[in-house]
């Protein structure tokens, strides 16, 4: 699922036997409690309504289902953000993937507006329970594993 047809075209070339949807995660059509896992890579940072996207994910997950998020969260040190993300990450991507020149220039501003890992964990509670996190690329990307908290009626 992606809102970019261009990204879906790339995905279809890489994984031809998979179904891809041109759609926002804010408006998922999956039935309630139908998915055991949801993976989101560099997604929630770029949605228009984070609360709505997370609510949709929560509704789509089965009780105790997992939400795995890989994203670039706002670092607590903004100097680190400017130096690492903009100067290194964007430049390396432009050098390696020359046909994407300038495609990543939005990253520093989108990260600056986003949440830190700790703020994100607080934001998703009480709908999701924090399970695990791991940093990658010198802390510029983070994996979060969250579990749906199901409210049981007695």
Coordinates of C-alpha atoms in Angstrom, one line a residue:
X1 CA 0.0 0.0 0.0
X2 CA 1.4 3.4 -1.0
X3 CA 0.1 6.7 -2.1
X4 CA 2.7 6.9 -4.9
X5 CA 2.1 5.1 -8.1
X6 CA 5.8 5.4 -8.9
X7 CA 6.8 3.6 -5.7
X8 CA 4.2 0.9 -6.5
X9 CA 5.6 0.4 -10.0
X10 CA 9.1 -0.1 -8.5
X11 CA 7.7 -2.6 -5.9
X12 CA 5.8 -4.5 -8.6
X13 CA 9.1 -4.9 -10.6
X14 CA 10.9 -6.2 -7.5
X15 CA 8.1 -8.5 -6.2
X16 CA 5.9 -9.4 -9.2
X17 CA 3.7 -12.0 -7.4
X18 CA 2.4 -9.6 -4.8
X19 CA -0.7 -7.4 -4.7
X20 CA -0.1 -3.7 -4.2
X21 CA -2.6 -1.0 -3.4
X22 CA -2.6 2.7 -4.4
X23 CA -4.1 3.9 -1.2
X24 CA -3.4 5.9 2.0
X25 CA -2.9 4.0 5.3
X26 CA -5.3 6.6 6.7
X27 CA -8.1 5.0 4.7
X28 CA -7.4 1.3 4.8
X29 CA -10.2 -0.9 3.6
X30 CA -9.1 -4.0 5.6
X31 CA -11.9 -5.5 7.7
X32 CA -11.7 -4.9 11.5
X33 CA -9.4 -7.3 13.3
X34 CA -8.3 -9.0 10.1
X35 CA -4.5 -8.6 10.2
X36 CA -2.0 -10.2 12.5
X37 CA 0.9 -7.9 11.5
X38 CA 1.2 -4.5 9.9
X39 CA 4.6 -3.2 8.7
X40 CA 5.1 0.4 7.9
X41 CA 8.3 1.7 6.5
X42 CA 8.9 5.5 6.4
X43 CA 5.1 5.9 6.4
X44 CA 3.6 7.5 9.5
X45 CA 6.0 10.4 9.4
X46 CA 4.5 11.5 6.1
X47 CA 0.7 11.0 6.7
X48 CA -1.6 14.0 6.9
X49 CA -3.4 12.7 10.1
X50 CA -1.2 10.5 12.3
X51 CA -4.0 9.8 14.8
X52 CA -6.3 8.6 12.0
X53 CA -3.6 6.4 10.4
X54 CA -2.8 4.8 13.8
X55 CA -6.5 4.3 14.5
X56 CA -7.0 2.6 11.2
X57 CA -4.0 0.3 11.9
X58 CA -5.4 -0.4 15.4
X59 CA -8.8 -1.3 14.0
X60 CA -7.3 -3.6 11.3
X61 CA -5.2 -5.6 13.7
X62 CA -6.4 -8.7 15.4
X63 CA -6.4 -8.6 19.2
X64 CA -2.7 -8.6 20.3
X65 CA -1.6 -8.0 16.7
X66 CA 1.7 -6.3 16.0
X67 CA 2.6 -3.0 14.3
X68 CA 6.2 -2.9 13.1
X69 CA 7.4 0.6 12.2
X70 CA 10.7 1.5 10.5
X71 CA 11.1 5.2 10.2
X72 CA 13.3 8.2 10.8
X73 CA 12.2 9.8 14.0
X74 CA 13.2 13.3 15.2
X75 CA 16.4 13.0 17.1
X76 CA 16.7 14.9 20.4
X77 CA 19.8 16.7 19.2
X78 CA 18.9 18.9 16.3
X79 CA 22.5 19.5 15.3
X80 CA 22.7 15.7 14.8
X81 CA 19.7 16.0 12.6
X82 CA 21.1 18.7 10.4
X83 CA 24.5 17.1 10.0
X84 CA 23.7 13.4 9.7
X85 CA 20.3 13.4 7.9
X86 CA 20.7 16.2 5.5
X87 CA 24.4 16.2 4.7
X88 CA 25.1 12.5 4.8
X89 CA 21.9 10.6 4.2
X90 CA 20.5 12.7 1.4
X91 CA 23.9 13.1 -0.3
X92 CA 24.6 9.3 -0.2
X93 CA 21.3 8.5 -1.7
X94 CA 21.8 11.0 -4.5
X95 CA 25.2 9.6 -5.2
X96 CA 24.1 6.0 -5.1
X97 CA 20.8 6.4 -6.8
X98 CA 21.5 9.2 -9.2
X99 CA 18.1 8.9 -10.9
X100 CA 16.5 10.0 -7.6
X101 CA 18.5 13.2 -7.4
X102 CA 16.8 15.6 -5.0
X103 CA 14.0 13.0 -4.2
X104 CA 15.1 12.9 -0.5
X105 CA 15.3 16.7 0.1
X106 CA 12.0 16.6 2.1
X107 CA 13.4 14.3 4.7
X108 CA 15.0 16.8 7.1
X109 CA 11.9 19.0 7.3
X110 CA 9.6 16.0 7.7
X111 CA 11.8 14.6 10.5
X112 CA 11.9 18.0 12.2
X113 CA 8.1 18.1 12.3
X114 CA 7.8 14.5 13.5
X115 CA 8.1 13.0 17.0
X116 CA 11.1 11.5 18.8
X117 CA 10.9 7.7 19.5
X118 CA 9.9 8.4 23.1
X119 CA 7.2 10.9 22.0
X120 CA 5.9 8.4 19.5
X121 CA 5.7 5.6 22.1
X122 CA 3.8 8.0 24.4
X123 CA 1.5 9.1 21.6
X124 CA 0.4 5.6 20.6
X125 CA -0.4 4.5 24.2
X126 CA -3.0 3.3 25.3
X127 CA -3.9 1.7 22.0
X128 CA -0.4 0.1 21.5
X129 CA 2.0 -1.4 24.0
X130 CA 5.7 -0.8 23.4
X131 CA 7.6 -4.1 22.8
X132 CA 11.0 -3.4 21.3
X133 CA 13.1 -0.8 19.4
X134 CA 16.4 -0.8 17.6
X135 CA 18.4 1.9 16.0
X136 CA 20.0 1.7 12.6
X137 CA 22.3 3.9 10.5
X138 CA 23.9 5.6 13.4
X139 CA 20.5 6.3 15.0
X140 CA 19.0 8.0 12.0
X141 CA 16.4 5.2 11.5
X142 CA 14.6 3.2 14.1
X143 CA 12.5 0.0 14.2
X144 CA 9.6 0.0 16.7
X145 CA 7.6 -3.1 17.5
X146 CA 4.3 -2.3 19.1
X147 CA 1.4 -4.6 20.1
X148 CA -2.2 -3.8 19.9
X149 CA -3.8 -3.4 23.3
X150 CA -7.3 -4.9 23.2
X151 CA -9.9 -3.7 25.6
X152 CA -11.9 -6.7 26.8
X153 CA -15.5 -6.2 27.9
X154 CA -16.5 -8.4 30.8

